[in-house]
Coordinates of C-alpha atoms in Angstrom, one line a residue:
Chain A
X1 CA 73.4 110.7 110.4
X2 CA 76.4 109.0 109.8
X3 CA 76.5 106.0 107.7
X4 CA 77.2 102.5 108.5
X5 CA 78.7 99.9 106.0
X6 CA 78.7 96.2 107.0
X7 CA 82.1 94.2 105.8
X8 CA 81.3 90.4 105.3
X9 CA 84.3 89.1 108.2
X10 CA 83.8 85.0 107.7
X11 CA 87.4 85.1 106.1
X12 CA 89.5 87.0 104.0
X13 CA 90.8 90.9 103.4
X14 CA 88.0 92.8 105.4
X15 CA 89.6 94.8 107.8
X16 CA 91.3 96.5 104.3
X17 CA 87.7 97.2 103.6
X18 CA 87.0 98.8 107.3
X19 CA 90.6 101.1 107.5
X20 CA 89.2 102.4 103.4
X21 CA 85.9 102.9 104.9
X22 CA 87.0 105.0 108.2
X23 CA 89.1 106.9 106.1
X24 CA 86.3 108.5 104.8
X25 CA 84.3 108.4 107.9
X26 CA 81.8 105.7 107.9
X27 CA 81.1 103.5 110.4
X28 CA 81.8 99.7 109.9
X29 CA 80.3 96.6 111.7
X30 CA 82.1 92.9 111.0
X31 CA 79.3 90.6 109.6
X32 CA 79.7 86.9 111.4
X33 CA 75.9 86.2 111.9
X34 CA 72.7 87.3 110.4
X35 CA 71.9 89.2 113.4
X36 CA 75.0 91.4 112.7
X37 CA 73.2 92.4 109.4
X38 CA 70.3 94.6 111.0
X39 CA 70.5 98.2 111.1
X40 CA 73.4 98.4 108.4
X41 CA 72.9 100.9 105.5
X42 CA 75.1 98.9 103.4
X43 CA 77.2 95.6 103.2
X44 CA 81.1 94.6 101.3
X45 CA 81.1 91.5 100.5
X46 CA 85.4 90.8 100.7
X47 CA 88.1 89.5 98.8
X48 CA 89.3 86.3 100.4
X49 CA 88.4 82.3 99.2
X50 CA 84.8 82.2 97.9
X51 CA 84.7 78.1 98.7
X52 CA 85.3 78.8 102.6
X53 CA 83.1 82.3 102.3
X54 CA 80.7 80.5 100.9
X55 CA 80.7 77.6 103.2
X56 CA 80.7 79.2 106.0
X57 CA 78.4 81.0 105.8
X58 CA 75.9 78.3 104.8
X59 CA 77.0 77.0 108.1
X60 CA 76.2 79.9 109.9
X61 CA 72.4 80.4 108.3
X62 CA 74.0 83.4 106.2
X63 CA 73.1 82.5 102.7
X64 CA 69.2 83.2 103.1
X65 CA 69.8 86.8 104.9
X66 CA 72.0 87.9 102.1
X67 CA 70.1 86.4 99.4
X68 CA 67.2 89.0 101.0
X69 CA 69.4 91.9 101.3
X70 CA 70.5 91.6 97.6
X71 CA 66.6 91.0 96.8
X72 CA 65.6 94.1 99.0
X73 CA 67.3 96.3 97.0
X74 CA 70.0 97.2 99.3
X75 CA 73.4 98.3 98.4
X76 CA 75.9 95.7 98.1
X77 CA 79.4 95.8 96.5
X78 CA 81.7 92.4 96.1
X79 CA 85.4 92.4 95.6
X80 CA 86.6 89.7 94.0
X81 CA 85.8 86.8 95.6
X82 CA 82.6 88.7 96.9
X83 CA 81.8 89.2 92.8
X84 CA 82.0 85.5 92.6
X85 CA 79.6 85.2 95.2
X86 CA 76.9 87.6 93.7
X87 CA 76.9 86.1 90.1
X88 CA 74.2 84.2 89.0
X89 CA 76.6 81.9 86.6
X90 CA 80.0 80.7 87.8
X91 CA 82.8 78.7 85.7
X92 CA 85.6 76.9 87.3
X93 CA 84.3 76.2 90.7
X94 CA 85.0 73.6 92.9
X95 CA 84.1 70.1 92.1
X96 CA 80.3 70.1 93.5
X97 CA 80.0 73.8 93.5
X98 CA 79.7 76.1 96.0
X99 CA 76.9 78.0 97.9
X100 CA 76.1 81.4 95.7
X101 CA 74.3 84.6 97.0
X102 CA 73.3 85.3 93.8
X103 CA 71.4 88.7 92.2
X104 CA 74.4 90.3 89.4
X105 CA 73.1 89.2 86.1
X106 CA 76.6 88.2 84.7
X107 CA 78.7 84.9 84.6
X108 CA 81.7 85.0 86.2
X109 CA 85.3 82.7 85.6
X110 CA 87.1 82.0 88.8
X111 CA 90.8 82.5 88.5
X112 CA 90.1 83.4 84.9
X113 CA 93.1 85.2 84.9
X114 CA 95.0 81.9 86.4
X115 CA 97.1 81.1 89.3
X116 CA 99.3 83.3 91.9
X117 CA 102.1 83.5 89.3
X118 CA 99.7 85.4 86.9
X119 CA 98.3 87.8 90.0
X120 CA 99.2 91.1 88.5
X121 CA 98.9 95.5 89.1
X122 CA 97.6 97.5 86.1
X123 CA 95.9 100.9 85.5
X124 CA 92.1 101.1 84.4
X125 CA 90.2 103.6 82.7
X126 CA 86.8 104.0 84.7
X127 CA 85.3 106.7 83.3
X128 CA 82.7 107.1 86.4
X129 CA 85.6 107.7 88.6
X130 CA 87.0 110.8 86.3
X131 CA 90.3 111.0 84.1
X132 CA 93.2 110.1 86.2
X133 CA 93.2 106.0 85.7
X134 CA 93.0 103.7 88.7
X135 CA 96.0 101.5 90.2
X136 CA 93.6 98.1 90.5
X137 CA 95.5 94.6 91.9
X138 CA 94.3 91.3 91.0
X139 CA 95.0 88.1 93.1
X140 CA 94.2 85.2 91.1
X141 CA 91.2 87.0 90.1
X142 CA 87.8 86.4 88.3
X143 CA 86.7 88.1 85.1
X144 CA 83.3 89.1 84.2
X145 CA 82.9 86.6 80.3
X146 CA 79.3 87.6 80.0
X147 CA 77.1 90.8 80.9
X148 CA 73.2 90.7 81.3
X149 CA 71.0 93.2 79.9
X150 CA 70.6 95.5 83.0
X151 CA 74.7 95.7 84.2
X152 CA 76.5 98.3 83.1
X153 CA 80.5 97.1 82.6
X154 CA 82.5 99.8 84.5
X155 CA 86.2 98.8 83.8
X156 CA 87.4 96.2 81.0
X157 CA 91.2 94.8 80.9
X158 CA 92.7 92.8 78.0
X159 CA 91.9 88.8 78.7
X160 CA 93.4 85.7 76.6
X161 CA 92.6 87.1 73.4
X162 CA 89.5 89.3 74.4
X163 CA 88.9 92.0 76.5
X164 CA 86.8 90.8 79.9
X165 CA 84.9 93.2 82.1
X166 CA 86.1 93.6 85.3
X167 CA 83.9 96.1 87.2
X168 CA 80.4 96.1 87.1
X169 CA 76.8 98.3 88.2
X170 CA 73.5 96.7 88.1
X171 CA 70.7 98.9 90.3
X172 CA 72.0 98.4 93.7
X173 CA 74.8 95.7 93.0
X174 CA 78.2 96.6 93.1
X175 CA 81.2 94.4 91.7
X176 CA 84.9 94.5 91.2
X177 CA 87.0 91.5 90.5
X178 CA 90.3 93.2 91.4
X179 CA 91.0 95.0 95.2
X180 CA 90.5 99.2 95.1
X181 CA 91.1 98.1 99.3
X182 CA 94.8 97.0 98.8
X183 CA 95.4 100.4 96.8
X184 CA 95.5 104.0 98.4
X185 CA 92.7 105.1 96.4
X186 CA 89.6 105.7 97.5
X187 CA 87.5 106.3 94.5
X188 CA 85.8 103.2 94.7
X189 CA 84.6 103.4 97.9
X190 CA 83.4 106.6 97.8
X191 CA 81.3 105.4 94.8
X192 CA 80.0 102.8 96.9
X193 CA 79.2 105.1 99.5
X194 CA 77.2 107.3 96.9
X195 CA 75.0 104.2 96.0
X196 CA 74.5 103.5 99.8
X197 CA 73.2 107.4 100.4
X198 CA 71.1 107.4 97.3
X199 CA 69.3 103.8 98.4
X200 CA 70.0 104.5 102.1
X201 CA 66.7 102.9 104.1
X202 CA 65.7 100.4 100.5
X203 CA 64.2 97.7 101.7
X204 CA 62.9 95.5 104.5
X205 CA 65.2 92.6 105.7
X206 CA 63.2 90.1 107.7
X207 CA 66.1 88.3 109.6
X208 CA 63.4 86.3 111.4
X209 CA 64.0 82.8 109.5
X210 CA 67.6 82.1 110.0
X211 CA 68.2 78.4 109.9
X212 CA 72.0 76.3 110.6
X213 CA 72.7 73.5 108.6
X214 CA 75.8 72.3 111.0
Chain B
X1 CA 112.0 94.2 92.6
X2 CA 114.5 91.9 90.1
X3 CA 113.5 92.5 86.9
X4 CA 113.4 89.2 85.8
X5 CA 111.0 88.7 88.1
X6 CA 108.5 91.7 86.1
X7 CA 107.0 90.5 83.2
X8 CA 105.1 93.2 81.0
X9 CA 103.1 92.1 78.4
X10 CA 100.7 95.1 76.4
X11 CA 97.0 93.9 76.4
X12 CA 94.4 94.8 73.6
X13 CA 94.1 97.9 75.7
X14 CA 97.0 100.3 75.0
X15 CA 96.7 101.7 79.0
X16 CA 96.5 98.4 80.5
X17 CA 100.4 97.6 80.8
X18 CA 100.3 94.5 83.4
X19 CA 102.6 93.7 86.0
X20 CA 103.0 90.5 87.2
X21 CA 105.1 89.6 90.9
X22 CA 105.0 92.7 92.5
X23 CA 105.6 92.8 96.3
X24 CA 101.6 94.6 96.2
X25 CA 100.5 91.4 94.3
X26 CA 102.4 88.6 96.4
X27 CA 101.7 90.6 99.5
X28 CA 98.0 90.7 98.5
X29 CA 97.7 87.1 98.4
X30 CA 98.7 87.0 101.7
X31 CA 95.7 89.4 102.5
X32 CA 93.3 87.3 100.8
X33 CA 94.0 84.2 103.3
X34 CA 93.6 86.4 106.3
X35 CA 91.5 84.7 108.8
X36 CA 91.6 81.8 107.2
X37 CA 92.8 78.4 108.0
X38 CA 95.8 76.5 105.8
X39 CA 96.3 72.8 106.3
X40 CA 99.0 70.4 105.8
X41 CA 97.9 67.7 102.7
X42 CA 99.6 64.7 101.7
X43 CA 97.3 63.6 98.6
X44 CA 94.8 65.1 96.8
X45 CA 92.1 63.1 98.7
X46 CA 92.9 65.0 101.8
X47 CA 93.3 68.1 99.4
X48 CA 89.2 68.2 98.7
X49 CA 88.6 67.4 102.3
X50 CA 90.4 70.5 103.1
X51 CA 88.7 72.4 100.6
X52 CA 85.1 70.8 101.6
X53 CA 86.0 71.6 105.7
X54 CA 86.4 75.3 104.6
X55 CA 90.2 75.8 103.8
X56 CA 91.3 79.1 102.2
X57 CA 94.6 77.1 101.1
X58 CA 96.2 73.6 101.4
X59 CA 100.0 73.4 101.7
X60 CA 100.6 69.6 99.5
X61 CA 103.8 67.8 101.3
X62 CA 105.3 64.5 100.9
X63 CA 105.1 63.8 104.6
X64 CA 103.2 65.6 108.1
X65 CA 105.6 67.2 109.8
X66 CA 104.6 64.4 112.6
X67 CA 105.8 61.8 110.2
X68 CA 108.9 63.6 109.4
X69 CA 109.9 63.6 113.0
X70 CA 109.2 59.7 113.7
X71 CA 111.1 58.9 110.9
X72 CA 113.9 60.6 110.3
X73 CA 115.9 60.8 107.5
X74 CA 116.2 64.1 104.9
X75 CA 113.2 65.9 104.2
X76 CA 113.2 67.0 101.3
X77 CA 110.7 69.3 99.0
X78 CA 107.2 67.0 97.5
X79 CA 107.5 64.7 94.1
X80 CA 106.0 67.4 92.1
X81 CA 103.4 64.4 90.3
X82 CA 102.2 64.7 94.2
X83 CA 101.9 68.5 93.7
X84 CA 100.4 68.5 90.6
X85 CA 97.4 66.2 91.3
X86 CA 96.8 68.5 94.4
X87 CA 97.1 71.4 92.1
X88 CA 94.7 69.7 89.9
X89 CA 92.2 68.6 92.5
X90 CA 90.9 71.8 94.6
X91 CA 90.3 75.4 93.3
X92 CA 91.9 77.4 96.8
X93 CA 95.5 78.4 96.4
X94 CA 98.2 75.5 97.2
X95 CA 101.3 75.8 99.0
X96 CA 104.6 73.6 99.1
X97 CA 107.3 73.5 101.1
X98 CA 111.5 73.8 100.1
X99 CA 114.1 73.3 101.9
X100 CA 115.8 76.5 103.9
X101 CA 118.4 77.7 100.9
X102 CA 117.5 75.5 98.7
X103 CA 116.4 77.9 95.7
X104 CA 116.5 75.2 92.7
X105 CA 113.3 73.8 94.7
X106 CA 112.3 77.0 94.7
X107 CA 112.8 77.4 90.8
X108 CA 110.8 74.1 90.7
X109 CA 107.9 75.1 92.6
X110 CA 107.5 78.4 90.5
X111 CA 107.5 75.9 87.4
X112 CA 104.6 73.9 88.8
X113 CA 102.8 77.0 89.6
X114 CA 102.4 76.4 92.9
X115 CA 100.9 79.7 94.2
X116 CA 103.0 80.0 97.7
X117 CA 106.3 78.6 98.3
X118 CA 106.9 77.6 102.2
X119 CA 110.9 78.0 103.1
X120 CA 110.5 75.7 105.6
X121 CA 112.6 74.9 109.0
X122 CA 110.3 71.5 108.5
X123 CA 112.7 69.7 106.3
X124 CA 116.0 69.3 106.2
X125 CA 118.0 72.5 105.6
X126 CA 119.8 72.7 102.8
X127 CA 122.2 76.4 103.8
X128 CA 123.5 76.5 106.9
X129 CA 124.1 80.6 105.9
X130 CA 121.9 81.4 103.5
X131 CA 117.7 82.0 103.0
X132 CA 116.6 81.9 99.9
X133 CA 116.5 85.5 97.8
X134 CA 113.1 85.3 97.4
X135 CA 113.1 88.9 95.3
X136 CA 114.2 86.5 92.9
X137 CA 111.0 84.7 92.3
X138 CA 107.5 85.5 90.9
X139 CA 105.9 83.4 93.5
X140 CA 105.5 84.7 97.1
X141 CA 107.6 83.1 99.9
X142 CA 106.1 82.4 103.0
X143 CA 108.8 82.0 106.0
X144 CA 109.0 81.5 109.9
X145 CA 110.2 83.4 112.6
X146 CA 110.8 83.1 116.4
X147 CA 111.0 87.0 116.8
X148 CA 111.2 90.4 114.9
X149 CA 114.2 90.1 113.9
X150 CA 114.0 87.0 112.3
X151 CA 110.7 87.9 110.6
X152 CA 112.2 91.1 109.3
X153 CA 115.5 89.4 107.7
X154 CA 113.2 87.3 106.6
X155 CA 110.8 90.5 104.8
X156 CA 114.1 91.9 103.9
X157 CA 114.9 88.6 101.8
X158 CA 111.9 88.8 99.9
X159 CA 109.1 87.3 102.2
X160 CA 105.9 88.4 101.4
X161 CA 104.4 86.6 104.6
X162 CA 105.4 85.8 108.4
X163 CA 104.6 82.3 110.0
X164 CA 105.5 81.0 113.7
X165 CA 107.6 78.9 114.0
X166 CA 105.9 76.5 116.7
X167 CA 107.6 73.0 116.8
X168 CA 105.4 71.3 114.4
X169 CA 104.0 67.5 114.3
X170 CA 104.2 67.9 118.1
X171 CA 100.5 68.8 118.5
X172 CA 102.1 71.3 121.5
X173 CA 101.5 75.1 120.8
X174 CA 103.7 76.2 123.6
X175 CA 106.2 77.7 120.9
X176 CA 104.0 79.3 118.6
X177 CA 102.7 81.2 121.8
X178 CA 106.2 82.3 122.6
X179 CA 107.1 83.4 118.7
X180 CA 103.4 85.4 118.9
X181 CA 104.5 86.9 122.2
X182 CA 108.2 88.2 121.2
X183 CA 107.2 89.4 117.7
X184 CA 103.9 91.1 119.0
X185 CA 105.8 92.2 122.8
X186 CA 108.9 93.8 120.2
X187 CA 106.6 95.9 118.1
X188 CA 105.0 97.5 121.2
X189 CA 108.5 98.6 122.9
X190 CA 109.6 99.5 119.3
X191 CA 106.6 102.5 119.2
X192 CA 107.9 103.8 122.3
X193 CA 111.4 104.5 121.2
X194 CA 113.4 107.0 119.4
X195 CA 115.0 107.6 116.2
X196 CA 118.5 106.9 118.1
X197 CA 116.7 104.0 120.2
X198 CA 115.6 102.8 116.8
X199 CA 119.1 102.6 115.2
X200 CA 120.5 100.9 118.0
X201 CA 117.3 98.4 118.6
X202 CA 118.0 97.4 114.8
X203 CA 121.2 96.3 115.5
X204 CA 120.6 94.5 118.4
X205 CA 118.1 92.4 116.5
X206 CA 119.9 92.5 113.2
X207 CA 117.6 93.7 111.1
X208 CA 117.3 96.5 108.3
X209 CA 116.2 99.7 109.8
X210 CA 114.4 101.0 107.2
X211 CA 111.9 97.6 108.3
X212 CA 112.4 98.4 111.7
X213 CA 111.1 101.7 111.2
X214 CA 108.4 100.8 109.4
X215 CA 107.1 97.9 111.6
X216 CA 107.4 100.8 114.3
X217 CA 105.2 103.9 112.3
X218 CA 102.5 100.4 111.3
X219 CA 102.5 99.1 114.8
X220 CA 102.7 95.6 113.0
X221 CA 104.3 93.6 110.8
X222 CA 104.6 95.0 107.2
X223 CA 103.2 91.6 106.7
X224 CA 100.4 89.3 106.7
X225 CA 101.9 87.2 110.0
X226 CA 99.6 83.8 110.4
X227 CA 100.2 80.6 113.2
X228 CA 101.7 77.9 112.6
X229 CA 103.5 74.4 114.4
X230 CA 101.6 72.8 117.1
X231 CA 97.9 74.1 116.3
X232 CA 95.7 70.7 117.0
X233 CA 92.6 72.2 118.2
X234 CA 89.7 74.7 117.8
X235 CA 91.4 76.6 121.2
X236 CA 94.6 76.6 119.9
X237 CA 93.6 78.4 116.8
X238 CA 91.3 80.9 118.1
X239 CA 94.2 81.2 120.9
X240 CA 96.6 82.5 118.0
X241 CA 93.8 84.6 116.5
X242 CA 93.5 86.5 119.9
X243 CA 96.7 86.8 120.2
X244 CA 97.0 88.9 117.3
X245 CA 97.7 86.6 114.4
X246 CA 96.1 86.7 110.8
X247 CA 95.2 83.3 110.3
X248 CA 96.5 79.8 110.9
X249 CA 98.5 77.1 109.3
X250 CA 97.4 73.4 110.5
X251 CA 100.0 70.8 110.1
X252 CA 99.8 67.2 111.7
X253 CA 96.8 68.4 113.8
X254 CA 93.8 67.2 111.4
X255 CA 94.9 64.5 108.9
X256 CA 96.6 62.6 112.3
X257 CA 93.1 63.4 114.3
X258 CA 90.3 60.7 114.4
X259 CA 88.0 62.5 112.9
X260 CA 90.1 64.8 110.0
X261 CA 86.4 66.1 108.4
X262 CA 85.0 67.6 111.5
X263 CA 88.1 68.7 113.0
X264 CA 89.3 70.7 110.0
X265 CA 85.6 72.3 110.0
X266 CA 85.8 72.9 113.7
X267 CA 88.9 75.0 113.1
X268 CA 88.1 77.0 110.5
X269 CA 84.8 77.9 112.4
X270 CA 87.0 78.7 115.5
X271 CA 88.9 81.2 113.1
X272 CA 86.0 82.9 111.9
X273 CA 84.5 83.2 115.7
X274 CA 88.0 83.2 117.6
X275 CA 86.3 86.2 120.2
X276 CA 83.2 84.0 120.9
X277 CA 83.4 81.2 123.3
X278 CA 80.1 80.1 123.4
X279 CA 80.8 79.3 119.7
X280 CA 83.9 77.9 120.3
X281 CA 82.6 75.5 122.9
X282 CA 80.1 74.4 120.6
X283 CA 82.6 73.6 117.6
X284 CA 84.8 71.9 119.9
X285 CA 82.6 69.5 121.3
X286 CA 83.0 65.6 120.5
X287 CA 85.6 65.6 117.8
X288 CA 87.1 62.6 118.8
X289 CA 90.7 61.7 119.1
X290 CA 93.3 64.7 119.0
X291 CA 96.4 64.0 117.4
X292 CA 98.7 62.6 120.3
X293 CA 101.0 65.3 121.5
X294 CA 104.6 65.4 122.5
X295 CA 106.1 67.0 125.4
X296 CA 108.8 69.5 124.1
X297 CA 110.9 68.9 127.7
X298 CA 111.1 65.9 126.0
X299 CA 112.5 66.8 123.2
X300 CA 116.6 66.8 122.3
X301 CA 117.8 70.1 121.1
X302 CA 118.5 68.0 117.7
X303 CA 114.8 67.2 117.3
X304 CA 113.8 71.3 117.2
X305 CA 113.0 72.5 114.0
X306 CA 112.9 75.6 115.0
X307 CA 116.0 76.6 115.8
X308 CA 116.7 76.0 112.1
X309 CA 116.7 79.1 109.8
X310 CA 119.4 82.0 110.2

């Protein structure tokens, strides 16, 4: 049976996600509510603002849901801002913070790389996607600054002074700080869609307890 | 792209060359705020309101448009202390305005680090002939447009991102409809033509035809293309959304509202769930005053900002 990948569509670059996705023939549903998260096989979390991802979708009851897929064991892969929101440790957010799905044993620096102007292309080396390097664009992107035990750093890039990791695997977690869905190539996601197959059907999600805070 | 406008730099890694301001990078931005909601700031008070309502970018300005309309005068681009304690206060991109041709306000902006630069009809223009080159510059220009043509000049200048150009601080979204309408009601007669109706279709609207063609093979602008003038409730934006735009720029609509929190929230929740009106009814219930709107019959063709911008 065909697969079908849920895209996180509060705010932000999904529908890149979707066209990457039907390109290699999976079916997509847009995520508003938690009811939009049952039957999927496995769920992007976008690139967009992490504050307004975030908050809406604490308004929306969607914090707990995810915070169960992520604890089920299901596949999930953030893009940028969707890396921000599956770290366990952020720097730099906004004053008073900002809700967090949590689950990716790493701490991540928003903007780390600094503003617009500083948004820049480069190759990586990604040795799980073969020898040819990957185009990768980052929009005032987030670096990985420290790596638990159990991730395995996928890509690195040179930082101020240090090289930062920038794409990560732990288990059934997923993370890229830069946008393989603003690029023509579709390794990434058809590495995400080999974790999905592999942990296809992990996991109960109980989507009983959804509560609204506004 | 201008190569002043590329810097390389060789990172610790000798294959990671880096490239900063490419149209893929400035474009991308763009991307990121899709479906998102930008609002008009004055301070950086109203800066972390925006950010706490759910804002995927604040654009800082001296003056709402409304305020520029009652009183007159030249608008001109922010005091960049203004900009810089907006900058400093939220962690979501900011924008600022210039004025249409001005590109040493432009050169400023960059400076500050402003992440998107507005050429806006909103203040006073500064080139009756001229936009802005806009390849010129590191930072990504948003600009407005009535109709395709507009918007691709505009792309063909060195926008990275389309706006409406609804007659803002009015609180009336009558114009922003129409600009939706032409641009959106142009690319659908453009898929039905020919290469030799192409040709001639770019003329008539003045625009490149290597854009014209593209816009025709991507049945859509080659860029992000969001709402803005005139947005000043939950409707209007989910209005624009089904009309086809990206996302949706809020000027005088919240901070001249009676209740700026809850409005701004309202909106960006009617962005998110723009196809569902039973959750659009719900958002826009009791939000107190709107901003007080103004009749564009009633308005002299002097007072238009629209027609500004060439």
């Amino acid at each position: 049976m065909a697969l079908t990948i849920g895209v996180l569509a509060l705010q932000g670059a999904f529908i890149e996600h979707e066209a990457m996705l039907h390109r290699l023939g999976v079916r997509t549903v847009e995520v508003r509510k938690p009811e939009h998260l049952a039957g999927l096989d496995g769920l992007i979390l976008p690139g967009g603002e992490s504050t307004t991802m975030g908050l809406v979708a604490e308004c929306w009851g969607l914090v707990a849901p995810l915070k169960a897929w992520v604890q089920a064991g299901k596949p999930i892969w953030g893009t940028c801002a969707g890396m921000i929101l599956l770290a366990n440790r952020a720097i730099g957010q906004k004053a008073g913070g900002q809700p967090l799905i949590g689950g990716l044993d790493v701490t991540v620096s928003r903007n780390y790389f600094g503003r617009q102007n500083e948004s820049f292309e480069t190759f990586l080396r990604v040795p799980r996607l073969g020898e040819e390097p990957v185009r990768a664009v980052f929009i005032r992107a987030p670096a990985i600054v420290e790596v638990g035990s159990d991730v395995e750093a996928l890509a690195r890039v040179a930082g101020r002074g240090e090289e930062v990791v920038v794409a990560v695997q732990q288990a059934n977690i997923l993370a890229t700080a830069f946008h393989p869905e603003l690029t023509d190539d579709l390794r990434w996601h058809q590495l995400f869609i080999e974790m999905v197959e592999v942990q296809k059907g992990r996991g109960d999600l109980n989507l009983e307890r959804v509560e609204r805070t506004c | 792209m201008n190569d002043s406008s590329n810097r390389t730099r060789n990172g610790a890694s000798e294959q990671n060359d880096v490239i900063t301001g490419t149209f893929a990078v400035k474009v991308g931005l763009a991307q990121m705020l899709k479906g998102g909601v930008i609002m008009d700031v004055v301070t950086a008070e109203q800066a972390r309101i925006a950010e706490e309502a759910g804002a995927c970018a604040v654009m800082a300005l001296e003056r709402v448009p409304a305020d520029i309309r009652k009183d007159g005068g030249v608008a001109r681009m922010s005091d960049p202390r203004k900009i810089k304690e907006i900058i400093e206060a939220v962690t979501i991109p900011v924008m600022a305005k210039v004025r249409i041709g001005h590109f040493v306000e432009a050169q400023i902006l960059q400076a500050l680090g402003v992440d998107y630069i507005d050429e806006s009809e909103v203040l006073t223009p500064a080139d009756e002939e001229h936009h802005i080159n806009k390849h010129k510059f590191t930072t990504p220009f948003v600009c407005g447009a009535r109709d395709l043509g507009e918007a691709l000049r505009r792309i063909a200048e060195g926008a990275a991102m389309i706006r409406t150009k609804g007659e803002a601080g009015t609180g009336n979204i009558v114009e922003a409809v129409r600009h939706a309408r032409a641009v959106n009601g142009a690319i659908r007669r453009l898929r039905s033509m020919d290469e030799d109706e192409l040709f001639a279709y770019a003329k008539e609207i003045r625009a490149p035809y290597s854009l014209v063609k593209l816009t025709a093979e991507l049945g859509r602008l080659p860029v992000v293309n969001f709402a803005a003038g005139g947005v000043a409730t939950p409707a209007d934006a989910a209005l624009m959304m089904q009309l086809g735009m990206d996302g949706v720029f809020v000027g005088s609509g919240i901070f001249k509202s009676g209740n700026p929190e809850k409005r701004a929230r309202a909106i960006v929740m009617a962005v998110t769930h723009y196809n569902d009106p039973q959750i659009l009814a719900e958002v826009s219930e009791d939000l107190g005053e709107p901003m007080v709107g103004v009749n564009l019959d009633t308005l002299s063709e002097a007072d238009k900002m629209a027609v500004r911008g060439w």
